[in-house]
Short mmCIF file of C-alpha atoms and ligand atoms in Angstrom, two decimals:
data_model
loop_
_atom_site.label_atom_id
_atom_site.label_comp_id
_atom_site.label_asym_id
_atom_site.label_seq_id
_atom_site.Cartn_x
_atom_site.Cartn_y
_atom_site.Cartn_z
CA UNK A 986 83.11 129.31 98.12
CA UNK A 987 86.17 127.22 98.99
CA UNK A 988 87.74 125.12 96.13
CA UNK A 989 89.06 121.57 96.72
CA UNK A 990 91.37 119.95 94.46
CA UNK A 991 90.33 115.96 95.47
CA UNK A 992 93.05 113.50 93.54
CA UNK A 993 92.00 109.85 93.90
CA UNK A 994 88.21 110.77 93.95
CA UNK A 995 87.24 108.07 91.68
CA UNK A 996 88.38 105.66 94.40
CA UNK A 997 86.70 103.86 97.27
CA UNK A 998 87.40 106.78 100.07
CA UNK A 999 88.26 109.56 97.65
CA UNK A 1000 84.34 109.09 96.24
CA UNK A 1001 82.53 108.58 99.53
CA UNK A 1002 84.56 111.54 100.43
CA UNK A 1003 83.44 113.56 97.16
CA UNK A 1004 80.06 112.77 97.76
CA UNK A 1005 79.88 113.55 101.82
CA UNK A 1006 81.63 116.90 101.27
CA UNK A 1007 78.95 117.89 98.31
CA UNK A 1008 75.64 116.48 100.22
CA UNK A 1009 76.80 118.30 103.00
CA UNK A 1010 77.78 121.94 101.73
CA UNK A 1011 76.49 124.19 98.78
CA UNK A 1012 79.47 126.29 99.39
CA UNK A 1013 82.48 124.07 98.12
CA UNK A 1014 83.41 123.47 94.90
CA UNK A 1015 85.54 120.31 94.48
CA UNK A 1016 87.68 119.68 91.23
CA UNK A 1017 88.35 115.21 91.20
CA UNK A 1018 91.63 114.68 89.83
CA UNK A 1019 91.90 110.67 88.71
CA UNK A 1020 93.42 108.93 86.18
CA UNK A 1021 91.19 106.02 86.96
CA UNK A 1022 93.08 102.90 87.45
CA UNK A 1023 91.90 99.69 87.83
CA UNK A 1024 90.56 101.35 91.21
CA UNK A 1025 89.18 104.69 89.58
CA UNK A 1026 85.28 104.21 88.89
CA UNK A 1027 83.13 107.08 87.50
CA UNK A 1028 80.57 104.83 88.20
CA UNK A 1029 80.96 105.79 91.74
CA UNK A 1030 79.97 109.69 91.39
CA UNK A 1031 76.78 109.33 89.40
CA UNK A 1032 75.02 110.79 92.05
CA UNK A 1033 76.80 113.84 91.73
CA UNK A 1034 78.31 114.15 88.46
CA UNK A 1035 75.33 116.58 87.34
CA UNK A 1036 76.28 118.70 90.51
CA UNK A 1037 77.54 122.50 89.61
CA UNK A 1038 79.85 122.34 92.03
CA UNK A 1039 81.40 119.56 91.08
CA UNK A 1040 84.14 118.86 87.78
CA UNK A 1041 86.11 115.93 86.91
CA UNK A 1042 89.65 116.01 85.39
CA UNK A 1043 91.33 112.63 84.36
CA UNK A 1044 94.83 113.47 84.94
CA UNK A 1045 97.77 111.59 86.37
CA UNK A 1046 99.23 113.15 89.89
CA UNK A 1047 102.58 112.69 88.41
CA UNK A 1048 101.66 114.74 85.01
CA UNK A 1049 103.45 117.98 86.17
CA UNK A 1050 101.75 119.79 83.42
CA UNK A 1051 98.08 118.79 83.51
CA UNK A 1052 98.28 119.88 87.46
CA UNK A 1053 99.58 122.94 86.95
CA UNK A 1054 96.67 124.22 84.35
CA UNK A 1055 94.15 122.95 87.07
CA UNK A 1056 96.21 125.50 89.68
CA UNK A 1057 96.38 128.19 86.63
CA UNK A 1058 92.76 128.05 85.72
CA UNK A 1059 90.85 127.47 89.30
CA UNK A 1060 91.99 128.79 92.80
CA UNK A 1061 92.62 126.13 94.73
CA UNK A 1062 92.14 126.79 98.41
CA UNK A 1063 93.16 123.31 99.60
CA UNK A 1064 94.44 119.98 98.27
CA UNK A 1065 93.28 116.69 99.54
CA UNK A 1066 95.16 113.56 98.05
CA UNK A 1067 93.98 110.72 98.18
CA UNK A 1068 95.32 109.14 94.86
CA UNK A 1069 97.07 106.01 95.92
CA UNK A 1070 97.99 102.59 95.26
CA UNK A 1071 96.20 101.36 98.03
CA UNK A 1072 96.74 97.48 98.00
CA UNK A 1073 99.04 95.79 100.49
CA UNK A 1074 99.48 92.47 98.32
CA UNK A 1075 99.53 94.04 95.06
CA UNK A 1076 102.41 96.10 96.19
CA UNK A 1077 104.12 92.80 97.53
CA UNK A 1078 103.84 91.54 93.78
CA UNK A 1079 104.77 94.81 91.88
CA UNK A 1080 106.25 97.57 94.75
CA UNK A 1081 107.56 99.76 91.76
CA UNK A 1082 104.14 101.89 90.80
CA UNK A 1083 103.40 102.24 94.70
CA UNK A 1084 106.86 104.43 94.75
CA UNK A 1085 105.85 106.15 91.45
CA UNK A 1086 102.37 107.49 92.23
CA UNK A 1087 102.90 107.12 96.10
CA UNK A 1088 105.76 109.05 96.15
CA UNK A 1089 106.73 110.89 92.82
CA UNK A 1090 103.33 111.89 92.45
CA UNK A 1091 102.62 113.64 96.03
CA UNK A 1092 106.22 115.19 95.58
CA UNK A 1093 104.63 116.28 92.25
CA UNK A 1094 101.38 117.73 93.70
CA UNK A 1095 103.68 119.33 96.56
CA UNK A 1096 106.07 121.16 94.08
CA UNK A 1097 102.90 122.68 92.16
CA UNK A 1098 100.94 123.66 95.70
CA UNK A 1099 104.67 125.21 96.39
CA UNK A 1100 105.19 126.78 93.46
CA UNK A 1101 101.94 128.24 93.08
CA UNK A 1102 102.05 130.14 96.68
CA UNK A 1103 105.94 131.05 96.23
CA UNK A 1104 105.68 133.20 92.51
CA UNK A 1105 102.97 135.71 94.18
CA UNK A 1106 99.96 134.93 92.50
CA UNK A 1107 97.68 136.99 94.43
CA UNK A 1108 95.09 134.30 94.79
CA UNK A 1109 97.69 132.00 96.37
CA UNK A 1110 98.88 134.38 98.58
CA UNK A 1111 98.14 132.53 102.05
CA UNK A 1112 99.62 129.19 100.72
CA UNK A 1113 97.54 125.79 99.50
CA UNK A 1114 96.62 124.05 102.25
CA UNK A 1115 97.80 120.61 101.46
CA UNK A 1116 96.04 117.63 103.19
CA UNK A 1117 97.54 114.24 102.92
CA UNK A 1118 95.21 111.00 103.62
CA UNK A 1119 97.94 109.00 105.08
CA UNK A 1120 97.58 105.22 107.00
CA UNK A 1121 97.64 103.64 110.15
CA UNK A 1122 100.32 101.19 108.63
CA UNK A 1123 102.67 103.80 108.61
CA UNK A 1124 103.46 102.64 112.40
CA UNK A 1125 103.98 98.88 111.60
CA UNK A 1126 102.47 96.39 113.72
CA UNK A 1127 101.48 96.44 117.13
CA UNK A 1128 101.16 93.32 120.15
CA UNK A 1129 98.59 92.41 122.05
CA UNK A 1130 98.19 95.87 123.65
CA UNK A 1131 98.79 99.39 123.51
CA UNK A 1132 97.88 101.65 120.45
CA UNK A 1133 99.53 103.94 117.78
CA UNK A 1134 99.38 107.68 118.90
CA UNK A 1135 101.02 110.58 116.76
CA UNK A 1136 104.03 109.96 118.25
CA UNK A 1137 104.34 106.13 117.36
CA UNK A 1138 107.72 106.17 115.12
CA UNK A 1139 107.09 105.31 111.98
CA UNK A 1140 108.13 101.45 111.09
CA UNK A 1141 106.17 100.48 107.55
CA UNK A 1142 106.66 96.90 106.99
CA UNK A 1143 105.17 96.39 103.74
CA UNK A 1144 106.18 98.37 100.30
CA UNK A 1145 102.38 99.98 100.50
CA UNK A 1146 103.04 101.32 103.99
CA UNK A 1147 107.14 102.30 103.27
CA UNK A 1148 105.52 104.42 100.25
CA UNK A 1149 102.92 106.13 102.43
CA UNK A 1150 105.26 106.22 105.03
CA UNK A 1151 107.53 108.14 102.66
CA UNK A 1152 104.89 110.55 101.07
CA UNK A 1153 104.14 111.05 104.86
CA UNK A 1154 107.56 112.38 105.16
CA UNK A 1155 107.75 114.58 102.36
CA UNK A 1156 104.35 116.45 103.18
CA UNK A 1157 106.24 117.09 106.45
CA UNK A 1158 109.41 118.11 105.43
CA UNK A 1159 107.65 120.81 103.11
CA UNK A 1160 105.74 122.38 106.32
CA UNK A 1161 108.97 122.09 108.33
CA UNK A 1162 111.32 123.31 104.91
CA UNK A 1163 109.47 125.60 103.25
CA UNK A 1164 106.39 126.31 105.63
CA UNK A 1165 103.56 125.11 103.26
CA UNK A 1166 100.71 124.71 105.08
CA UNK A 1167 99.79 121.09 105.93
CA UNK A 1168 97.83 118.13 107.53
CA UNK A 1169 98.03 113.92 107.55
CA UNK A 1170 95.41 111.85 108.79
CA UNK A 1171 96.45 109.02 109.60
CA UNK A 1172 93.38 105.95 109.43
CA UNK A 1173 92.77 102.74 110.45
CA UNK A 1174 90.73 99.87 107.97
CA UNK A 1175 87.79 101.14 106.44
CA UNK A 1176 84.70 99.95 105.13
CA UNK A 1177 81.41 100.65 103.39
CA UNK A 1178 79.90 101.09 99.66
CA UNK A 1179 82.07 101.50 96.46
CA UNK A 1180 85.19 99.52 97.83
CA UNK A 1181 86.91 97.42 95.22
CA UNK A 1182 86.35 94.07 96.13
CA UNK A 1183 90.54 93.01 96.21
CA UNK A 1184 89.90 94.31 100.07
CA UNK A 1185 88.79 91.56 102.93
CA UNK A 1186 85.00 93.16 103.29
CA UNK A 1187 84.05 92.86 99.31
CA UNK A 1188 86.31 90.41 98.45
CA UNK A 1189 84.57 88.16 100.80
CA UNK A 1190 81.28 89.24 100.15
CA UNK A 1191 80.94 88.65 96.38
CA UNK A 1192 82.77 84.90 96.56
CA UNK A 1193 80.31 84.02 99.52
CA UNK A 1194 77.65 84.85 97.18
CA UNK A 1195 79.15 82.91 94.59
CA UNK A 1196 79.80 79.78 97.09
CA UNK A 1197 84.17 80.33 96.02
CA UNK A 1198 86.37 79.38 99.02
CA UNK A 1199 86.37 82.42 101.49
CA UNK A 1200 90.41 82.85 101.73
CA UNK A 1201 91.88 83.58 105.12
CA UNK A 1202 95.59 84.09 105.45
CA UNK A 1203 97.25 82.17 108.32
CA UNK A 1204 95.12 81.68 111.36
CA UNK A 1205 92.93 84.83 110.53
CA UNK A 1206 93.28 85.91 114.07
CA UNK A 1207 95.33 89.43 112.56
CA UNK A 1208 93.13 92.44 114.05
CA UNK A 1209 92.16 95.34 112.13
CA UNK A 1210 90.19 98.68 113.67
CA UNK A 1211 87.53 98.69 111.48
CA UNK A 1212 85.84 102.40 110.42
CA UNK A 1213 82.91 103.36 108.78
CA UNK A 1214 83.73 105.32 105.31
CA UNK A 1215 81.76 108.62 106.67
CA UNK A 1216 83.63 108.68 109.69
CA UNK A 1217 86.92 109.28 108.09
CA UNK A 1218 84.98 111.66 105.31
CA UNK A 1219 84.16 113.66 108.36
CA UNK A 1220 87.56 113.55 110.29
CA UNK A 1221 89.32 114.52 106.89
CA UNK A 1222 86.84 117.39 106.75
CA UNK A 1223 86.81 118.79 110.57
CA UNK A 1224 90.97 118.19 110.05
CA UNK A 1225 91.35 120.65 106.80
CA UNK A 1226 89.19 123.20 108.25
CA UNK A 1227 90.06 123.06 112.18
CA UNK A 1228 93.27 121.19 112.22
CA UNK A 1229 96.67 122.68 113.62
CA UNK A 1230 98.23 123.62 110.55
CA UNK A 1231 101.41 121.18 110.38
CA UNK A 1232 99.79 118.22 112.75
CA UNK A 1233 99.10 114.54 112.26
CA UNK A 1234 95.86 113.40 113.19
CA UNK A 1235 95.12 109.41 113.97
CA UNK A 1236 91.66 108.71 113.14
CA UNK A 1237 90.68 105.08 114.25
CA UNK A 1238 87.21 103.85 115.75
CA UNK A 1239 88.35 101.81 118.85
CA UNK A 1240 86.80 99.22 116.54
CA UNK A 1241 89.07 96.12 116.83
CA UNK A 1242 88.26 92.67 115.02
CA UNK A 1243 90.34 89.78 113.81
CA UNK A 1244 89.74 88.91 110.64
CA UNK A 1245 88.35 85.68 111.03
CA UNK A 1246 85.36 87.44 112.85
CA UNK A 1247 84.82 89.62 109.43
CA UNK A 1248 84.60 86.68 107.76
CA UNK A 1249 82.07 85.08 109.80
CA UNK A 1250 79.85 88.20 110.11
CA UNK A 1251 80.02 88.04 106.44
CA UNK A 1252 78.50 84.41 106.13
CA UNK A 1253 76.08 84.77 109.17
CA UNK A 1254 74.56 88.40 107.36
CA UNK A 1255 74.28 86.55 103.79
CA UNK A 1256 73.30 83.16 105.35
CA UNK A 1257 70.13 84.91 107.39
CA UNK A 1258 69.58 87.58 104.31
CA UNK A 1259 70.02 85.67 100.75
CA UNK A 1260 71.08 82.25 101.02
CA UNK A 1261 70.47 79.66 103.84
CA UNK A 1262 73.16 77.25 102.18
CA UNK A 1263 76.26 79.81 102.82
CA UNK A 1264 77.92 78.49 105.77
CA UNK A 1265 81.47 78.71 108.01
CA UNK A 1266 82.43 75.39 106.14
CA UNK A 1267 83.61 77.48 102.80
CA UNK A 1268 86.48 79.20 105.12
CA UNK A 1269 89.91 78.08 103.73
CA UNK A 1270 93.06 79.19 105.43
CA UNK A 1271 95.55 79.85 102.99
CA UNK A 1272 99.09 80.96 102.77
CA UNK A 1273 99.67 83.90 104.71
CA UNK A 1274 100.53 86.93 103.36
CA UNK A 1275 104.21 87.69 103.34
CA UNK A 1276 105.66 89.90 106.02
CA UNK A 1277 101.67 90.19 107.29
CA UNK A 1278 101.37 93.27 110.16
CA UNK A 1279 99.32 90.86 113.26
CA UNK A 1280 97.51 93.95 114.71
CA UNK A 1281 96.74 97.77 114.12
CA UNK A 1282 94.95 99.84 116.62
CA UNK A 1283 94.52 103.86 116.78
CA UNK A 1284 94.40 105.86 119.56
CA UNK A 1285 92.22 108.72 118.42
CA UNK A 1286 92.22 110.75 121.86
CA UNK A 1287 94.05 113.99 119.52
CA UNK A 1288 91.20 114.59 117.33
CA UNK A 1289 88.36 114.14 119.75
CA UNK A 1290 90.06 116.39 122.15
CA UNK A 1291 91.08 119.11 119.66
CA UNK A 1292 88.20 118.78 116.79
CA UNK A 1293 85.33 117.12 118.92
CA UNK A 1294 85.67 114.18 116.15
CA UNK A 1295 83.98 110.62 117.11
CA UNK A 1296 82.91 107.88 114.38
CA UNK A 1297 79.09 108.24 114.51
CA UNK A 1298 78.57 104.75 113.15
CA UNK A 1299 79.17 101.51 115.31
CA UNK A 1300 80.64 98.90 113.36
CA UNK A 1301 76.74 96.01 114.05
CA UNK A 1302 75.22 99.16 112.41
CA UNK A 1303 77.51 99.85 109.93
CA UNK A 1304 78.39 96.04 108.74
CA UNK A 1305 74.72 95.80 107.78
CA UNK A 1306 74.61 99.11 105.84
CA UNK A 1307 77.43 98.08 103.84
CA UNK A 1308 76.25 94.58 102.98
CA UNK A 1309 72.99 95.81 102.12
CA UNK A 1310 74.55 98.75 99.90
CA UNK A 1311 76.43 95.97 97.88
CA UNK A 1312 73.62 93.71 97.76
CA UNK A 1313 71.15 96.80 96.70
CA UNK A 1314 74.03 97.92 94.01
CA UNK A 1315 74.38 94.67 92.19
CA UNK A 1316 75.32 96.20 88.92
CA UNK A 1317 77.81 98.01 89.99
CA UNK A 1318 78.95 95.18 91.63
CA UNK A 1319 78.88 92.45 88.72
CA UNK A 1320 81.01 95.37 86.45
CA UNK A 1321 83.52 96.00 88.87
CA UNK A 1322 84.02 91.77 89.45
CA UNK A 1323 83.71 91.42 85.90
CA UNK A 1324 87.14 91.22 83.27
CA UNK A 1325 90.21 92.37 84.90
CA UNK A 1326 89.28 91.58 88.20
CA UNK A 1327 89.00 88.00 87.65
CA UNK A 1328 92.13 87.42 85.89
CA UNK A 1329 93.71 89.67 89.45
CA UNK A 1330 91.86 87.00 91.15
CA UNK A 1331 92.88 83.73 89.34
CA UNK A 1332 96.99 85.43 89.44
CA UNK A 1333 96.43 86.57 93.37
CA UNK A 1334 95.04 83.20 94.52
CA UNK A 1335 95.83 80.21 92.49
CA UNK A 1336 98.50 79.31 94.58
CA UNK A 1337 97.21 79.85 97.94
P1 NAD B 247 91.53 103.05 96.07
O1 NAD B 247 92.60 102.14 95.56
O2 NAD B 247 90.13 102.56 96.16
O3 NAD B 247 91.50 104.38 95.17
C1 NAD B 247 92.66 105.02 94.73
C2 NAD B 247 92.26 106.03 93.66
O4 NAD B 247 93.44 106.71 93.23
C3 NAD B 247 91.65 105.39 92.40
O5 NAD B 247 90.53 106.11 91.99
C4 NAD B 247 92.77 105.48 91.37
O6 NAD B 247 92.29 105.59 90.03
C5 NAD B 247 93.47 106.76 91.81
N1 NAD B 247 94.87 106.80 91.38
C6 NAD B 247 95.81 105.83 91.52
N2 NAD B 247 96.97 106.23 90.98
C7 NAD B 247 96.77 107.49 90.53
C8 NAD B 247 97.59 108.45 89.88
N3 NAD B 247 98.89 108.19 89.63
N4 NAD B 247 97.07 109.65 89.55
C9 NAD B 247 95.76 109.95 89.80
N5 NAD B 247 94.93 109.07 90.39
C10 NAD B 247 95.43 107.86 90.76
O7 NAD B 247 92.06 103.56 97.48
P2 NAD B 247 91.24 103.90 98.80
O8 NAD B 247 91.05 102.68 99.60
O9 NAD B 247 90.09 104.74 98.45
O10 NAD B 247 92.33 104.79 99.57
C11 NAD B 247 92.41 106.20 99.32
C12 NAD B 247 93.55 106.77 100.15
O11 NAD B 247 93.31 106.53 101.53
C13 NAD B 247 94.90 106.15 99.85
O12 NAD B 247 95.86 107.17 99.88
C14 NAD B 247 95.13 105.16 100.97
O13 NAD B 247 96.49 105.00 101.23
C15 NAD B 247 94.42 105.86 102.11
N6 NAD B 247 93.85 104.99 103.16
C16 NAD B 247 93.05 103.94 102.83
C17 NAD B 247 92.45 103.18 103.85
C18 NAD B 247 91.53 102.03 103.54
O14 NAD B 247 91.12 101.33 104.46
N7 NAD B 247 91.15 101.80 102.30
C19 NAD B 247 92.71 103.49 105.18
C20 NAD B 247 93.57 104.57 105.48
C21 NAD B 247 94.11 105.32 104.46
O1 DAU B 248 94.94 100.01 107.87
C1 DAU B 248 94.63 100.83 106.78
C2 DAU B 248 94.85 100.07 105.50
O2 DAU B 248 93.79 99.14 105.38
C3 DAU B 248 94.93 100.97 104.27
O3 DAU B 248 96.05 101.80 104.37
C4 DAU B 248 95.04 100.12 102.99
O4 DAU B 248 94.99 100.95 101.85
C5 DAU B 248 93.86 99.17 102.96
O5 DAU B 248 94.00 98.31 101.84
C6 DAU B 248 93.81 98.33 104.24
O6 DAU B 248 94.91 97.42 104.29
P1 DAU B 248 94.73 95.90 104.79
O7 DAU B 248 95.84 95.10 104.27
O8 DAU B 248 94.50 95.86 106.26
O9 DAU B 248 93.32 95.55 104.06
P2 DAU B 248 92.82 94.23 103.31
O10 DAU B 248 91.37 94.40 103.08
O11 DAU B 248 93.69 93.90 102.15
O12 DAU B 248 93.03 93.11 104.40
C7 DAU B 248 92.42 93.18 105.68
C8 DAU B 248 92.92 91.98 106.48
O13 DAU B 248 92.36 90.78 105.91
C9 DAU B 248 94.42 91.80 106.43
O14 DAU B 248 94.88 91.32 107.69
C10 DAU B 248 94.63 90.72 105.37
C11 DAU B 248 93.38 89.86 105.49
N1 DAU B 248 92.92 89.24 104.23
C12 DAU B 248 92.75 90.05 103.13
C13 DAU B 248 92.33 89.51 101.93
C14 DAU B 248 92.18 90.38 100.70
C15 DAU B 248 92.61 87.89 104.19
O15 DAU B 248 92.72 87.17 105.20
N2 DAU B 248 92.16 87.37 103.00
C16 DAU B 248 92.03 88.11 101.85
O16 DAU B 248 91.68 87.54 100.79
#
């Protein structure tokens, strides 16, 4: 039985992830570390909250102490953070807590993975391996052509991407420093059921159902490589148990859209499923986000060759699944747009 301590797995991937790794093995145990932000929902792990092999611990990845009991009282055979601030224009408005949990708080989890190999504790003898969910944005923007390999410097733009860019770095330089065993994925956009609707694919979803203005920024041609949630649950999982201890994987679909073809999909799926009066007219090109990356696109050719990894889901199938998950999940969807989120909305939008 293998033990994963999974920070973030309240979130949107850190959930789906929690969920794919417990469906698919009785043999791992998996400890969810969150301290449930705005983006933390237990109502995401209902389906596996009753599971035996599964605990949750609300805890804060900076909280040295409350990390440390969870290495003292389990044995933790690898560590798979995904706790983040994870939105790009949120971290335009406030960049300070994307540096505090981005940063401090995989430095923290680092230290205690460190310390808890280096005093000799038996059951840490051969080291925690330590994986880090990292971001295509780590390699800035790209032009019309070409794609980021592993080997793309890295050139964050925004304050989301310089913080994952920088927790990036750290995981490194404790594999190249100290030897702790390591990974980083490194994924493009992705999509599918429990995603807090601040993102494009939800966001657009809920205010085409509502008949709001569907908000583009600029000319909405910006690309994004779109990937289906269980694509990346599986890369993270063939990467912790197969990977080259030390290597960055890209993980990316080959899936490239501009946004302004999201946002049609969107209206033509909800137009033909729910409501015949939804229609391309409610588009509204709005201010463009500051600084705004024009195109990401992965070159995944690493992982397939080494791991045999390839996204199982194309993105006509998996579009559908996802709009018909949010449209089958309606309470979970009118709590998470309820409260907070609309006063985010109303402060994030009135002036565009
Ligand atoms: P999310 O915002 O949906 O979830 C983040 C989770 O982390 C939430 O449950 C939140 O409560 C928790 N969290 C935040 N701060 C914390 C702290 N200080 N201590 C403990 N928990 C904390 O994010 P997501 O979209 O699921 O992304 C998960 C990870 O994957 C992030 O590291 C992100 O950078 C990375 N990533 C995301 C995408 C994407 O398309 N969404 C793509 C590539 C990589
Ligand atoms: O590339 C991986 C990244 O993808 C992850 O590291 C981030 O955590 C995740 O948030 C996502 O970042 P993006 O900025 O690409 O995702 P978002 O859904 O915010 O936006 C997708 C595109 O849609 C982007 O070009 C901005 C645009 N957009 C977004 C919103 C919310 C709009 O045009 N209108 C909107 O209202």
């Amino acid at each position: 039985m293998k033990t994963y301590l999974v920070t973030g797995g309240a979130g949107f991937i850190g959930s789906n992830f929690v969920i794919y790794m417990l469906n698919k093995y009785n043999d791992v145990k998996i400890i969810n570390v969150d301290s449930l932000t705005y983006a933390g929902n237990l109502e995401n792990l209902t389906s596996v909250e009753n599971n035996p092999n599964y605990s949750f611990v609300q805890a804060d990845i900076r909280d040295h102490d409350a990390i440390r009991k969870i290495f003292d009282e389990n044995e933790i055979d690898y560590v798979v953070n995904f706790a983040a601030e994870s939105h790009v224009d949120r971290s335009i408005s406030d960049p300070e807590i994307f540096v505090k949990t981005n940063v401090l708080g995989t430095v923290n989890l680092l230290n205690i993975a460190k310390a808890a190999w280096q005093i000799g504790d038996d059951r840490y003898k051969e080291g925690v391996k330590f994986h880090q969910v990292s971001t295509d944005e780590v390699y800035g923007s790209l032009g019309e052509t070409g794609f980021f390999t592993e080997t793309t410097p890295l050139s964050p733009h925004s304050p989301y991407s310089s913080s994952k860019a920088a927790a990036d770095m750290f995981v490194q330089a404790y594999h190249d420093t100290y030897k702790l065993p390591i990974n980083i994925t490194r994924c493009s956009n992705n999509y599918g059921p429990y995603q807090f609707p601040e993102k494009l694919i939800p966001l657009i979803m809920n205010n085409t159902l509502l008949h709001k203005d569907l908000p583009v920024y600029g000319d909405g041609m910006q690309v994004r490589d779109w990937l289906y949630v269980d694509d990346h649950c599986k890369a993270i999982d063939m990467v912790i148990r197969d990977g080259k201890v030390g290597e960055v994987y890209n993980v990316g679909g080959h899936n490239e859209r501009p946004n302004i073809f999201i946002v049609k999909t969107i209206i033509e799926y909800i137009k033909e499923n729910v409501d015949s009066e939804v229609g391309e007219h409610m588009i509204k090109h709005v201010a463009d986000r500051k600084g705004h990356d024009r195109r990401y696109g992965i070159d995944p050719q690493k992982i397939k060759d080494d791991l045999g990894w390839y996204p199982e889901t194309t993105f006509e199938v998996g579009i559908k699944k996802t709009l018909k998950w949010y449209l089958d999940n309606k309470e979970w969807f009118n709590n998470v747009t309820s409260g907070a989120y609309q006063k985010y909305y109303e402060k994030m939008y009135k002036d565009k």
